[in-house]
Tab-separated table of C-alpha atoms and ligand atoms in Angstrom:
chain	number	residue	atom	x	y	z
A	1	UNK	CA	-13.525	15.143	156.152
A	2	UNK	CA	-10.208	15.225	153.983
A	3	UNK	CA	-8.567	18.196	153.451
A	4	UNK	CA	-7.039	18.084	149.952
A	5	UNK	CA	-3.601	18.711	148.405
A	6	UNK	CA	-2.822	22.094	146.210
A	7	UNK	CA	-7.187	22.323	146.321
A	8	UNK	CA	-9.809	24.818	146.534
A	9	UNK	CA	-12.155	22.608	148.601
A	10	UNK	CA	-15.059	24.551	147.393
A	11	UNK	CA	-14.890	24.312	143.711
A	12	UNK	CA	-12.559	21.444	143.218
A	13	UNK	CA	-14.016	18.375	141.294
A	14	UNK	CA	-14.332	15.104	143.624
A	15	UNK	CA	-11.290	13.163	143.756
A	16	UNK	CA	-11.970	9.956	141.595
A	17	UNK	CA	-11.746	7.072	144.323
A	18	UNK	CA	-9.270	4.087	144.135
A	19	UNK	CA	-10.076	0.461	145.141
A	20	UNK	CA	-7.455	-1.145	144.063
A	21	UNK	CA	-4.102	-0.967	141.666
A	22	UNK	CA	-1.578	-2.841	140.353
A	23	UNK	CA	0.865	-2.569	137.588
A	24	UNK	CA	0.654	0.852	135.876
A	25	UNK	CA	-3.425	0.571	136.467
A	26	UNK	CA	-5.453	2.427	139.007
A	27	UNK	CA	-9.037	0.703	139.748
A	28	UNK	CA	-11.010	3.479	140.411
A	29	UNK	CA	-14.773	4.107	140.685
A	30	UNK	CA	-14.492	6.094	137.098
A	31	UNK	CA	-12.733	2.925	135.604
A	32	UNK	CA	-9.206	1.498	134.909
A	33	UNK	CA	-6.423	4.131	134.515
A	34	UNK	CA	-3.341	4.292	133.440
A	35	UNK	CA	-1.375	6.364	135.871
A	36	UNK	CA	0.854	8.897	133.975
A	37	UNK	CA	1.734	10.493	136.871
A	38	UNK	CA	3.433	7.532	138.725
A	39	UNK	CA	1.847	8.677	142.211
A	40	UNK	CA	3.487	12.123	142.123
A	41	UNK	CA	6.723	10.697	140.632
A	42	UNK	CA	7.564	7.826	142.882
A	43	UNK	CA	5.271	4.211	142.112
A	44	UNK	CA	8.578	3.359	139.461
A	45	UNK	CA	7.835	-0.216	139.680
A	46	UNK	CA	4.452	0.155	139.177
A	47	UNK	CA	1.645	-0.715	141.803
A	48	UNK	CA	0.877	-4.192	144.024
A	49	UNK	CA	4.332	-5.214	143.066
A	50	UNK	CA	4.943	-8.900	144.463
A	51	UNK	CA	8.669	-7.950	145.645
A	52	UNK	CA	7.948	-5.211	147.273
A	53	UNK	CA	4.969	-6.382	149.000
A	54	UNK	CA	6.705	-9.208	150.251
A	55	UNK	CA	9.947	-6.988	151.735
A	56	UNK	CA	6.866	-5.591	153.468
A	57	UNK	CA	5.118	-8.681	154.900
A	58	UNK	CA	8.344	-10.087	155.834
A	59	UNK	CA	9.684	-7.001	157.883
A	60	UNK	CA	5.594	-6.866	159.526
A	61	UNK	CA	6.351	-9.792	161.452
A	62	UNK	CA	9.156	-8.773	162.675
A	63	UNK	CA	8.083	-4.819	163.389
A	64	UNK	CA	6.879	-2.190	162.028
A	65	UNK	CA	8.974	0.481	163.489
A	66	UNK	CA	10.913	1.651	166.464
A	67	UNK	CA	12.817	4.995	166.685
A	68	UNK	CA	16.144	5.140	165.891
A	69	UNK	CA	16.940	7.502	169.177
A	70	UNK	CA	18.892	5.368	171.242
A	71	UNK	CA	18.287	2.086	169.023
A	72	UNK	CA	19.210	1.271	165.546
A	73	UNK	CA	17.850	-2.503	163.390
A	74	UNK	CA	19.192	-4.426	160.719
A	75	UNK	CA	17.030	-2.745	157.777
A	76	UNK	CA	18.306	0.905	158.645
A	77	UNK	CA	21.545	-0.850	159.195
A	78	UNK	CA	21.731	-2.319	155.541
A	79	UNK	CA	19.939	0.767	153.806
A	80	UNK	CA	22.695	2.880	154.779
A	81	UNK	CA	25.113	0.567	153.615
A	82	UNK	CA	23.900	-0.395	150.250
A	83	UNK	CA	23.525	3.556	149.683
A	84	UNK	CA	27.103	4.290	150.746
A	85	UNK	CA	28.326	1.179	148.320
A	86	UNK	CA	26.067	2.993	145.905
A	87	UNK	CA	25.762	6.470	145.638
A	88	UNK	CA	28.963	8.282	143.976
A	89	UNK	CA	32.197	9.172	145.631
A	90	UNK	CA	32.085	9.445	149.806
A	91	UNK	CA	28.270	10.296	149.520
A	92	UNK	CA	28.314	8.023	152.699
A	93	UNK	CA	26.279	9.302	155.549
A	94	UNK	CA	22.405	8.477	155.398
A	95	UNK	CA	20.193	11.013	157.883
A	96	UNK	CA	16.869	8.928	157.418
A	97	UNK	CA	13.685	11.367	157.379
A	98	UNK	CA	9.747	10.538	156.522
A	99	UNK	CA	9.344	13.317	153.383
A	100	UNK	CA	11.394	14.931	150.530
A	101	UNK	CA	10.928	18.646	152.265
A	102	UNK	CA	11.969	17.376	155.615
A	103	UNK	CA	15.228	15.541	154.002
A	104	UNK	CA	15.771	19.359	151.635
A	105	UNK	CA	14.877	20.570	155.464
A	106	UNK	CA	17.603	18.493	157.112
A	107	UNK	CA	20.130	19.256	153.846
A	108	UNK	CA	19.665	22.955	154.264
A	109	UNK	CA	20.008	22.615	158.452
A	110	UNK	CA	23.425	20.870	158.020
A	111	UNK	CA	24.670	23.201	156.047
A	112	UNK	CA	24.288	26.075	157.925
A	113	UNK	CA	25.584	24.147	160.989
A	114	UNK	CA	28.623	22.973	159.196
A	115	UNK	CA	29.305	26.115	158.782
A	116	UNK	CA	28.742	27.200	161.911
A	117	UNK	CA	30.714	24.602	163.295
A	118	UNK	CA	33.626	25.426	161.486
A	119	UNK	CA	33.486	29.292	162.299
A	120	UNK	CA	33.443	28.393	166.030
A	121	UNK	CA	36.706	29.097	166.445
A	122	UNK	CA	38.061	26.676	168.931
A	123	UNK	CA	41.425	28.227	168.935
A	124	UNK	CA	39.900	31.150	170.250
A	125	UNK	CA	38.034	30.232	173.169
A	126	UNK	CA	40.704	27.717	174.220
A	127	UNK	CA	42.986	31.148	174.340
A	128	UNK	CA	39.982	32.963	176.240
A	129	UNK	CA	39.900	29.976	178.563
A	130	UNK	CA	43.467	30.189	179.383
A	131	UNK	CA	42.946	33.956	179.779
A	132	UNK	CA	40.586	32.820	182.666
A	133	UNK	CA	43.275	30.623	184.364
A	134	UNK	CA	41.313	27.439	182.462
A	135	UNK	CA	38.335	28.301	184.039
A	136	UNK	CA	36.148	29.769	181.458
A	137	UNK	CA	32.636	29.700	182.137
A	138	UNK	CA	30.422	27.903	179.948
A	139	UNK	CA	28.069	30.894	180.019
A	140	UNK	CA	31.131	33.048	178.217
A	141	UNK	CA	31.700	30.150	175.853
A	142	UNK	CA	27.636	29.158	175.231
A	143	UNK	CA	27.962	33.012	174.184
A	144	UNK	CA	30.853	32.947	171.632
A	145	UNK	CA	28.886	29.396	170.161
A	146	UNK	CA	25.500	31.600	169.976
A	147	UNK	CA	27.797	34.353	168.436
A	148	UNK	CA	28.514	32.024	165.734
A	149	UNK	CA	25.122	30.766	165.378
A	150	UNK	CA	23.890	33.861	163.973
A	151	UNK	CA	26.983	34.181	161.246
A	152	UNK	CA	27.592	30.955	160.153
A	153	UNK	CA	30.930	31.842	159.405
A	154	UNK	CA	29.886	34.857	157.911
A	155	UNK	CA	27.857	33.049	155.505
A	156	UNK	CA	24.215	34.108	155.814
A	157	UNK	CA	22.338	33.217	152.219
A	158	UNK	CA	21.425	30.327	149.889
A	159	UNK	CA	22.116	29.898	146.174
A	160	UNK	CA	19.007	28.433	144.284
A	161	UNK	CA	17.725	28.456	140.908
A	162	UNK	CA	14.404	30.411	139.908
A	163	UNK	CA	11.747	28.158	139.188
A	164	UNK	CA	12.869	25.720	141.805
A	165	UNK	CA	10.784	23.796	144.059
A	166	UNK	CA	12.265	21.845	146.791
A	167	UNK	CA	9.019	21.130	149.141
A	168	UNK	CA	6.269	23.106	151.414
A	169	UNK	CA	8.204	23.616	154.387
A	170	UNK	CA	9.186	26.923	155.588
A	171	UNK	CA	12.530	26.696	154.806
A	172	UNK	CA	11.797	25.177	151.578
A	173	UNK	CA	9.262	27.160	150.202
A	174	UNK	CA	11.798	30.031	150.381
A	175	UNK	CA	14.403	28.210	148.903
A	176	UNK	CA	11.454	27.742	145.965
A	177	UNK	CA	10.498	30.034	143.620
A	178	UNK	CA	7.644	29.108	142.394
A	179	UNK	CA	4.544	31.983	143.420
A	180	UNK	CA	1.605	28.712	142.300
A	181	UNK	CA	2.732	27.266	145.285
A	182	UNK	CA	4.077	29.484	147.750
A	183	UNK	CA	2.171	33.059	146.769
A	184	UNK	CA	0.948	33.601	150.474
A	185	UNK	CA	4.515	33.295	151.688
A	186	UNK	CA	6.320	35.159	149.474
A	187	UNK	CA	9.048	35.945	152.003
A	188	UNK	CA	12.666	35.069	150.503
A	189	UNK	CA	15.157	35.722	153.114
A	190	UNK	CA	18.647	35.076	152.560
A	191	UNK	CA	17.788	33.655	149.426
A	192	UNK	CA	18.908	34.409	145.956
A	193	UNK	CA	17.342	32.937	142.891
A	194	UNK	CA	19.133	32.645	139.188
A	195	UNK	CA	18.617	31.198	136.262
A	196	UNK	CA	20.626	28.300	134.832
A	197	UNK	CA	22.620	29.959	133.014
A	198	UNK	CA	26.480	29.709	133.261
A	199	UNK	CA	26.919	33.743	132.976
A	200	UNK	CA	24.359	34.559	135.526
A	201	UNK	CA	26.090	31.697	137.871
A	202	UNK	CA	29.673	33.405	137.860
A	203	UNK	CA	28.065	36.717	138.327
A	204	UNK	CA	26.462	35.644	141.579
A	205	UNK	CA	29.392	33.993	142.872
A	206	UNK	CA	31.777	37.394	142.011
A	207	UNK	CA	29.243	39.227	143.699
A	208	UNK	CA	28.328	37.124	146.558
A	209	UNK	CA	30.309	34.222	146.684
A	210	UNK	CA	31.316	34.728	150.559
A	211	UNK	CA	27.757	34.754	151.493
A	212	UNK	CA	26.573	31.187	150.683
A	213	UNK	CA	26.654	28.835	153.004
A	214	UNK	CA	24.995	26.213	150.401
A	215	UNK	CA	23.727	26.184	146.469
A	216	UNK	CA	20.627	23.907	146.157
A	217	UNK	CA	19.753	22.771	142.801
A	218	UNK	CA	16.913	20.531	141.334
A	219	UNK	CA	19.839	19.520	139.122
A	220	UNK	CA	18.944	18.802	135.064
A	221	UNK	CA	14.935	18.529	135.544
A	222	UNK	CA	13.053	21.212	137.933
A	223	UNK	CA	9.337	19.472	138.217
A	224	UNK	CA	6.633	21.490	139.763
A	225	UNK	CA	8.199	24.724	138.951
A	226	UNK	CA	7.278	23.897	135.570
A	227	UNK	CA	8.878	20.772	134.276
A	228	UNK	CA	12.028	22.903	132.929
A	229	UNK	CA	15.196	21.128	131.899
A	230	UNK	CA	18.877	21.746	131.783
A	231	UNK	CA	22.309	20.814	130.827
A	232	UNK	CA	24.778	19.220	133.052
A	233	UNK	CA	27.632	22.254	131.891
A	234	UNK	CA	25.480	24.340	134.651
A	235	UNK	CA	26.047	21.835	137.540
A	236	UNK	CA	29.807	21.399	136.347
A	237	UNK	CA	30.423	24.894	136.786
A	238	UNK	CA	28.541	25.208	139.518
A	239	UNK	CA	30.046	22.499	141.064
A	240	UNK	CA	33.625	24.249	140.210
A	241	UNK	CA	32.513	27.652	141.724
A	242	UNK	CA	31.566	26.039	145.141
A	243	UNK	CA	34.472	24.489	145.455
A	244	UNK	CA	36.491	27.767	144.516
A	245	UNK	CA	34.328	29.572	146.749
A	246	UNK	CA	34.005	26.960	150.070
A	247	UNK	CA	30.269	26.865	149.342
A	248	UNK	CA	27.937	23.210	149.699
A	249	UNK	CA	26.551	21.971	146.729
A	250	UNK	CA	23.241	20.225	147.643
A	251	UNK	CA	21.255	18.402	144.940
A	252	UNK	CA	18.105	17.984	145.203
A	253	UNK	CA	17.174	14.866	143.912
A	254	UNK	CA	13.884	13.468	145.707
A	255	UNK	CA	12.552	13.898	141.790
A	256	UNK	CA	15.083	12.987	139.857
A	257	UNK	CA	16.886	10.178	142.015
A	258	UNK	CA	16.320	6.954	140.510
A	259	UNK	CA	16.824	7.228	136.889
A	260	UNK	CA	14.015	10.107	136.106
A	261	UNK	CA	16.162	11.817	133.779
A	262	UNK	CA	17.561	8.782	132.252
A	263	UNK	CA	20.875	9.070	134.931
A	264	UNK	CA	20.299	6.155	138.511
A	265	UNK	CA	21.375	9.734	139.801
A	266	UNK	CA	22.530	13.496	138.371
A	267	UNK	CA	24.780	12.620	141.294
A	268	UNK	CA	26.748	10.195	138.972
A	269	UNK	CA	27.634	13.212	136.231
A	270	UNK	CA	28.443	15.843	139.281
A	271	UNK	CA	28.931	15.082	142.819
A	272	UNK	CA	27.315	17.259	145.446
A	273	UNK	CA	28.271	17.420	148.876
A	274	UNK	CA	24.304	16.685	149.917
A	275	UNK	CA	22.192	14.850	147.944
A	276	UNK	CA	18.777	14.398	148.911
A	277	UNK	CA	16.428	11.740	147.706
A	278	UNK	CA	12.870	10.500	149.158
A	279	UNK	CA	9.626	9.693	146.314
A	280	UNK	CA	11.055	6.402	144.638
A	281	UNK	CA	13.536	5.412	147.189
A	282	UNK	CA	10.500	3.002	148.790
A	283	UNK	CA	9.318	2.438	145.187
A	284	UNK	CA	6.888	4.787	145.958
A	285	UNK	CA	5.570	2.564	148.890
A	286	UNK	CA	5.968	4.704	152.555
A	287	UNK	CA	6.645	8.545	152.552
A	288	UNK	CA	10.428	8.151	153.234
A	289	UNK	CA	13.340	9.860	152.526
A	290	UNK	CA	16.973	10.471	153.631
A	291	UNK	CA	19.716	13.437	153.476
A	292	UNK	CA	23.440	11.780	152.297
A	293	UNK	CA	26.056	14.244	153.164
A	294	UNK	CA	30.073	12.995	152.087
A	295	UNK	CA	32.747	13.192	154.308
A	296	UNK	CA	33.480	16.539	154.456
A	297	UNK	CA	30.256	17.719	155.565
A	298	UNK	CA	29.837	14.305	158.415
A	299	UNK	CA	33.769	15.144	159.622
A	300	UNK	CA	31.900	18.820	160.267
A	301	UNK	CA	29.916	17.523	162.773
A	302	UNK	CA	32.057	14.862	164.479
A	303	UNK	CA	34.417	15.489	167.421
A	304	UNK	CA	33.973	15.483	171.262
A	305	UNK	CA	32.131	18.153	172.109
A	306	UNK	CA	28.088	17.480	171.768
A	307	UNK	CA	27.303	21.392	170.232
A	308	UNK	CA	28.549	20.152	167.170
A	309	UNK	CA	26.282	17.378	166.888
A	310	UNK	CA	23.140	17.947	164.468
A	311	UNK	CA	19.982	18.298	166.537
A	312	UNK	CA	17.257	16.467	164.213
A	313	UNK	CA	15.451	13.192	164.774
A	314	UNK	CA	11.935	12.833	163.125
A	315	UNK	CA	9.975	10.154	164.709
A	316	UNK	CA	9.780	8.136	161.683
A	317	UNK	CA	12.963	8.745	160.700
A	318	UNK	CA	14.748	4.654	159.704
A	319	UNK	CA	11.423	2.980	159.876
A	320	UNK	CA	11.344	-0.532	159.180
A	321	UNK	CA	9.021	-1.193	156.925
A	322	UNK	CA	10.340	1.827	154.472
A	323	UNK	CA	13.557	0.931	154.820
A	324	UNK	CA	13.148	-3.145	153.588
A	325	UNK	CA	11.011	-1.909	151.195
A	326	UNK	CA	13.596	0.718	149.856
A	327	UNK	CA	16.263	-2.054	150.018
A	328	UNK	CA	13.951	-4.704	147.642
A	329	UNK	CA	13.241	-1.234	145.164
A	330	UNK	CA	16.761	-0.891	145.167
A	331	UNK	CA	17.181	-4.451	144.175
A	332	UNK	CA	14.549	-4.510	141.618
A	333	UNK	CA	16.350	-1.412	139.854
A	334	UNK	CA	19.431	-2.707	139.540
A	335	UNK	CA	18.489	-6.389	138.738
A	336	UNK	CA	16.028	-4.930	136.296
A	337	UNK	CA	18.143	-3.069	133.870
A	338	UNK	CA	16.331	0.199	134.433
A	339	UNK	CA	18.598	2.312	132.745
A	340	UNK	CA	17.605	0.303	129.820
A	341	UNK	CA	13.551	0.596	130.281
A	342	UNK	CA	14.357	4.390	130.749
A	343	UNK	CA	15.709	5.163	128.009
A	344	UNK	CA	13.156	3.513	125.845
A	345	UNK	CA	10.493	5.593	127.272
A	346	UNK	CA	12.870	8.160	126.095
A	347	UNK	CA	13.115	7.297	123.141
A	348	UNK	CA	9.386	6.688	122.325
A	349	UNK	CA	8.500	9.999	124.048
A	350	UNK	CA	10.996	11.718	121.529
A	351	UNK	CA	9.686	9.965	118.620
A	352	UNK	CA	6.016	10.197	119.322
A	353	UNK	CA	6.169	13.874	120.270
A	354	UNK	CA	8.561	15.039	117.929
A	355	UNK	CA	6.424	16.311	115.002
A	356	UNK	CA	3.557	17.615	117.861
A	357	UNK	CA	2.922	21.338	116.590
A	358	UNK	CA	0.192	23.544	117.909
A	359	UNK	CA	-0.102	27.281	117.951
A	360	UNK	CA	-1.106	26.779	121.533
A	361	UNK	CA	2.248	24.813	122.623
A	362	UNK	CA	5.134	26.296	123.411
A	363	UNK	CA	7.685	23.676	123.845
A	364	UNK	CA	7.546	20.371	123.954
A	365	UNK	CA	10.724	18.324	126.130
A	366	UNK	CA	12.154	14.852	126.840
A	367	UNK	CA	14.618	13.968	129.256
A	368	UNK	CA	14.934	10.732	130.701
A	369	UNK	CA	11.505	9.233	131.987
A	370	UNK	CA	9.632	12.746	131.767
A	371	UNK	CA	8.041	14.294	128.787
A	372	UNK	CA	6.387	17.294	128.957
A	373	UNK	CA	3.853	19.520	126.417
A	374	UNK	CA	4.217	23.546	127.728
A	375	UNK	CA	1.728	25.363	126.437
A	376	UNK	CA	1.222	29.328	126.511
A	377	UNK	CA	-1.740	29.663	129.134
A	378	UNK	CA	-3.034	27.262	131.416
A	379	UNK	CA	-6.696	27.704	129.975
A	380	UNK	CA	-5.550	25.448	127.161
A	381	UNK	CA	-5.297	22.894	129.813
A	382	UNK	CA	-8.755	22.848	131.030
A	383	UNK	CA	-10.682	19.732	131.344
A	384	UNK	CA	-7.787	18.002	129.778
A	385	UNK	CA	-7.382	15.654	133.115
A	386	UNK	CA	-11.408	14.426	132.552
A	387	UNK	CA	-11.010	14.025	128.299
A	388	UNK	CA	-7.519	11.794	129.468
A	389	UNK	CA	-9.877	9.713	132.552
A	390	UNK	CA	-12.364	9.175	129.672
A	391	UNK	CA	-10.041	7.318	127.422
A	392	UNK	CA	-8.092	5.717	130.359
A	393	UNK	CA	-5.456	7.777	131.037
A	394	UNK	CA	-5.244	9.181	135.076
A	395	UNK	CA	-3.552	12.463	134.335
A	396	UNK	CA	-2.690	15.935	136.463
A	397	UNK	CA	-1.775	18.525	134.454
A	398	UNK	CA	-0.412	21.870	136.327
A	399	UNK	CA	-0.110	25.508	135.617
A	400	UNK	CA	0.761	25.259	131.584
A	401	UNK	CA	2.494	21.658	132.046
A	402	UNK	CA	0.687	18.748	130.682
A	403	UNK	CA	3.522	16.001	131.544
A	404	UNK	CA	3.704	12.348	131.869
A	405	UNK	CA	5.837	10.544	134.472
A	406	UNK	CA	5.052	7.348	133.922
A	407	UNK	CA	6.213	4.108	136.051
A	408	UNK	CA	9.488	2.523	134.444
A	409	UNK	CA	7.525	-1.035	133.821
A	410	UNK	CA	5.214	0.814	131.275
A	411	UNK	CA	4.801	-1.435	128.216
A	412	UNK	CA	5.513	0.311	124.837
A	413	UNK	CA	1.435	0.129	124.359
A	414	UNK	CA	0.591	1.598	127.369
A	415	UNK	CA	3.290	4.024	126.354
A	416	UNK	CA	1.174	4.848	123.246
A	417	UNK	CA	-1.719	5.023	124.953
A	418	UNK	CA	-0.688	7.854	127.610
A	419	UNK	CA	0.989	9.835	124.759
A	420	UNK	CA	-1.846	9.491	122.235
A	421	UNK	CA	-4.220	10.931	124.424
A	422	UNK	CA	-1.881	13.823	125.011
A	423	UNK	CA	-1.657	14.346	121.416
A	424	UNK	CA	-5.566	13.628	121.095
A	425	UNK	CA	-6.289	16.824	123.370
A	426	UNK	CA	-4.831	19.331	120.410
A	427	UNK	CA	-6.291	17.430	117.406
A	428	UNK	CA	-9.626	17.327	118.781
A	429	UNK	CA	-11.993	19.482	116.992
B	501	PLP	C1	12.384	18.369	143.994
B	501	PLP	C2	11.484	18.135	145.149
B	501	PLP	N1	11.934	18.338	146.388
B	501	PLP	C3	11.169	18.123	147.475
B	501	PLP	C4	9.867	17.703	147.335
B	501	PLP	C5	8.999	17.490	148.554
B	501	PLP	O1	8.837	16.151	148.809
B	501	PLP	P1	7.612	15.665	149.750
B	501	PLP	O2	6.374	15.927	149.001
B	501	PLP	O3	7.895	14.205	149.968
B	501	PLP	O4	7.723	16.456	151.008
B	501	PLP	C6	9.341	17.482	146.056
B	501	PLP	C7	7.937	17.067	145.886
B	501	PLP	O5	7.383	17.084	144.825
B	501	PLP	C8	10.176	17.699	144.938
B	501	PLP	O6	9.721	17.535	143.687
C-alpha cells in the first residue's frame, strides 16, 4: 500500500484519485478541480502542457538517463549553460540533484567544505613536509586534513531564520524551524534561528559572526513554515554582514525560484553565493533540482589535489529527461512574459482580498504568485479542503494557512473562482 505524505494513515481522509489533468484542472474521481496548490508549488505552466511533453518525447527516444559519473550529454550540457547565461552575477556552477532537500543538502555540504578547504592550511603542511626531508607521510597529512574537517576553519554553526523550512532531510530539518514538521527531531545542532529582523541580524553576527560557516534563507516568502513574508532590506543587510564577516549566503529558492514572489529570482534583488532551486525548474514535471554556487565558492574546490573535490553524486543527478524538460520550462517562461502573468495574479489577489475581514483571520498577504489567509487557530480551517473540492477548487490548507499557489497560466476567472471560494469559507453561515 502507499504510505502517505505529512499523514496519519489511520485517520486521514482517502486521497481523492487523479485520472487525468491538464491546464490548471485535475480530473479526479470527486470531479474537475482547479488546482490552487500548483502540485506543491511547481506545475507553473499548468498540467499536460504540449511543450513540455514534447521536450519529453523527444529526449525518450534518445534516453532516458545515464549517470553523469564518468559521462556527461547534451541536455545537462545546455541546462548548465542556459542557467549560467541566466542566473545573476557568476552564479555559474550547476551541481544537478533529484529533490529540493538534497540540492539545500548539497548547498549546506559545500559550504562547510569550502570552508574546510580553505582552513587546510597548505602552507603548513608543505613546511611540515619539508621538516620531514619532503617525505611527509600521508598518514601525518590525512591527519592535519581530518583536523580541519572537524573545524571548518573554526566555523562550526549555521545562520537561519525561525520559521524556515528548507526540506526533510537531516541536515535540513535542523536547519528548519518549523516543530509541524520536524517535532520528533527536534535536535538543532550548530544551528541558530532569528527572526527577520534587521536588529536581531546584526546582533547575531556581533555575537557570533566567526562561527558561521553559511546563512540560509528562504529569502522574501518562507512557505511551509507558515507562508510568512519579508522585505528585501533583510537580505541586503544580510547580504552586507556575510560579506563583512566571510560567511556564505545561501538562498533557498526551490519555492520561490521562478517568479513566485513576482521576482524570475530573489537572486536578481540580492546575490547569494548558493542558490538553490528544484519544484518549477522541470515545470513541475520530474523531481529535479540543482545547487548553483558562483565563483568563489567553485574556485574553493578546484586545484590539484582530489581532497578538495566535493564528494556527492546522486544517481539521478543530470537526468535527461528533467533536464530537456527544464530547458523547454525555461523557454516557455521567458517567451511567455511571466513576469507579466505574475503580477496580475498579484494584483487580483490584492484586490479581491483586500477588504476580507473576519474575527477569525489574522492577516491576510500577497506577494508575487502567493496569497495567503492566516487565521488564529487551525480549527477554523477544518473541512475547508472538502467545502473548496465541492465547488471545484483542489485545495490544502496547513497549520493556520489557507493559501493559494496557483499555476501562472490561471485565467482571471479561474482566478475568481479559487479566491471566491476562499472568501466563501468565512461568509458561510
Ligand atoms: C524552501 C524549500 N526548500 C526545500 C524543499 C524540499 O524540496 P523537496 O520536497 O523537493 O525535497 C521545499 C519543499 O517544499 C521548500 O519549500
Amino acid at each position: 500500500m502507499i504510505w502517505y505524505p505529512y499523514a496519519q494513515m489511520k485517520t486521514m481522509t482517502p486521497p481523492l484519485k487523479v485520472n487525468g489533468a491538464d491546464g490548471v484542472y485535475l480530473h479526479t474521481d470527486g470531479g474537475k478541480l482547479i488546482d490552487s496548490v500548483s502540485s506543491w508549488w511547481s506545475v507553473i505552466h499548468g498540467y499536460n502542457h504540449p511543450v513540455l511533453n514534447a521536450a519529453i518525447e523527444e529526449q525518450l527516444h534518445k534516453f532516458a538517463h545515464v549517470m553523469l559519473g564518468g559521462l556527461t550529454h547534451e541536455p545537462a550540457e545546455r541546462l548548465s549553460e542556459k542557467l549560467a547565461s541566466w542566473l545573476p552575477k557568476d552564479l555559474d556552477y550547476c551541481f544537478f540533484s533529484d529533490s529540493g532537500s538534497v540540492a539545500v543538502e548539497v548547498a549546506l555540504k559545500m559550504a562547510l567544505q569550502f570552508n574546510v578547504n580553505r582552513g587546510t592550511d597548505r602552507s603548513k603542511i608543505l613546511a611540515l613536509k619539508n621538516a620531514h626531508h619532503g617525505g611527509m607521510s600521508n598518514a601525518i597529512e590525512d591527519s592535519a586534513l581530518h583536523l580541519n574537517a572537524n573545524c571548518a576553519n573554526g566555523r562550526n554553526k549555521i545562520l537561519a531564520l525561525k520559521n524556515a523550512y528548507h526540506g526533510d532531510t537531516f541536515k535540513t530539518m535542523e536547519a528548519g524551524d518549523d516543530s509541524d514538521y520536524h517535532f520528533a527531531f527536534p535536535q538543532k545542532n550548530g544551528v541558530i534561528h532569528i527572526p527577520t529582523q534587521t536588529d536581531a541580524l546584526e546582533k547575531v553576527f556581533r555575537e557570533h559572526g566567526e562561527e558561521f560557516y553559511c546563512m540560509l534563507v528562504e529569502p522574501l516568502l518562507q512557505g511551509a513554515g507558515g507562508m510568512k513574508m519579508y522585505g528585501v532590506e533583510f537580505l541586503k543587510r544580510a547580504r552586507e554582514l556575510c560579506d563583512e564577516y566571510d560567511v556564505l549566503l545561501i538562498f533557498d529558492e526551490v519555492a520561490t525560484g521562478f517568479g513566485r514572489t513576482g521576482n524570475r529570482f530573489v537572486a536578481d534583488l540580492v546575490c547569494p553565493d548558493i542558490l538553490v532551486l528544484g519544484k518549477a525548474l522541470t515545470g513541475g514535471y520530474i523531481g529535479h533540482a540543482v545547487t548553483v554556487a558562483n565563483r568563489k565558492v567553485f574556485n574553493g574546490f578546484y586545484g590539484d589535489d582530489e581532497r578538495l573535490a566535493l564528494m556527492h553524486g546522486p544517481t539521478f543527478m543530470g537526468n535527461a529527461l528533467a533536464c530537456s524538460v527544464a530547458l523547454a520550462s525555461i523557454e516557455l517562461f521567458e517567451s511567455g512574459n511571466y513576469i507579466e502573468k505574475i503580477k496580475r495574479i498579484e494584483n487580483v489577489c490584492k484586490k479581491e482580498l483586500a477588504d476580507l475581514k473576519d474575527p477569525r483571520i489574522r492577516e491576510v498577504r500577497v506577494l508575487g504568485g502567493c496569497a495567503c489567509i492566516e487565521v488564529y487557530e487551525p480549527e477554523t480551517l477544518c473541512g475547508f479542503k472538502e467545502f473548496a473540492a465541492r465547488r471545484g477548487v483542489f485545495s490544502r490548507p496547513f497549520g493556520t494557512c489557507m493559501y493559494a499557489m496557483v499555476p501562472y497560466i490561471i485565467t482571471e476567472e479561474q482566478l475568481q473562482t479559487v479566491l471566491g471560494v476562499m472568501k466563501q469559507w468565512f461568509f458561510r453561515k
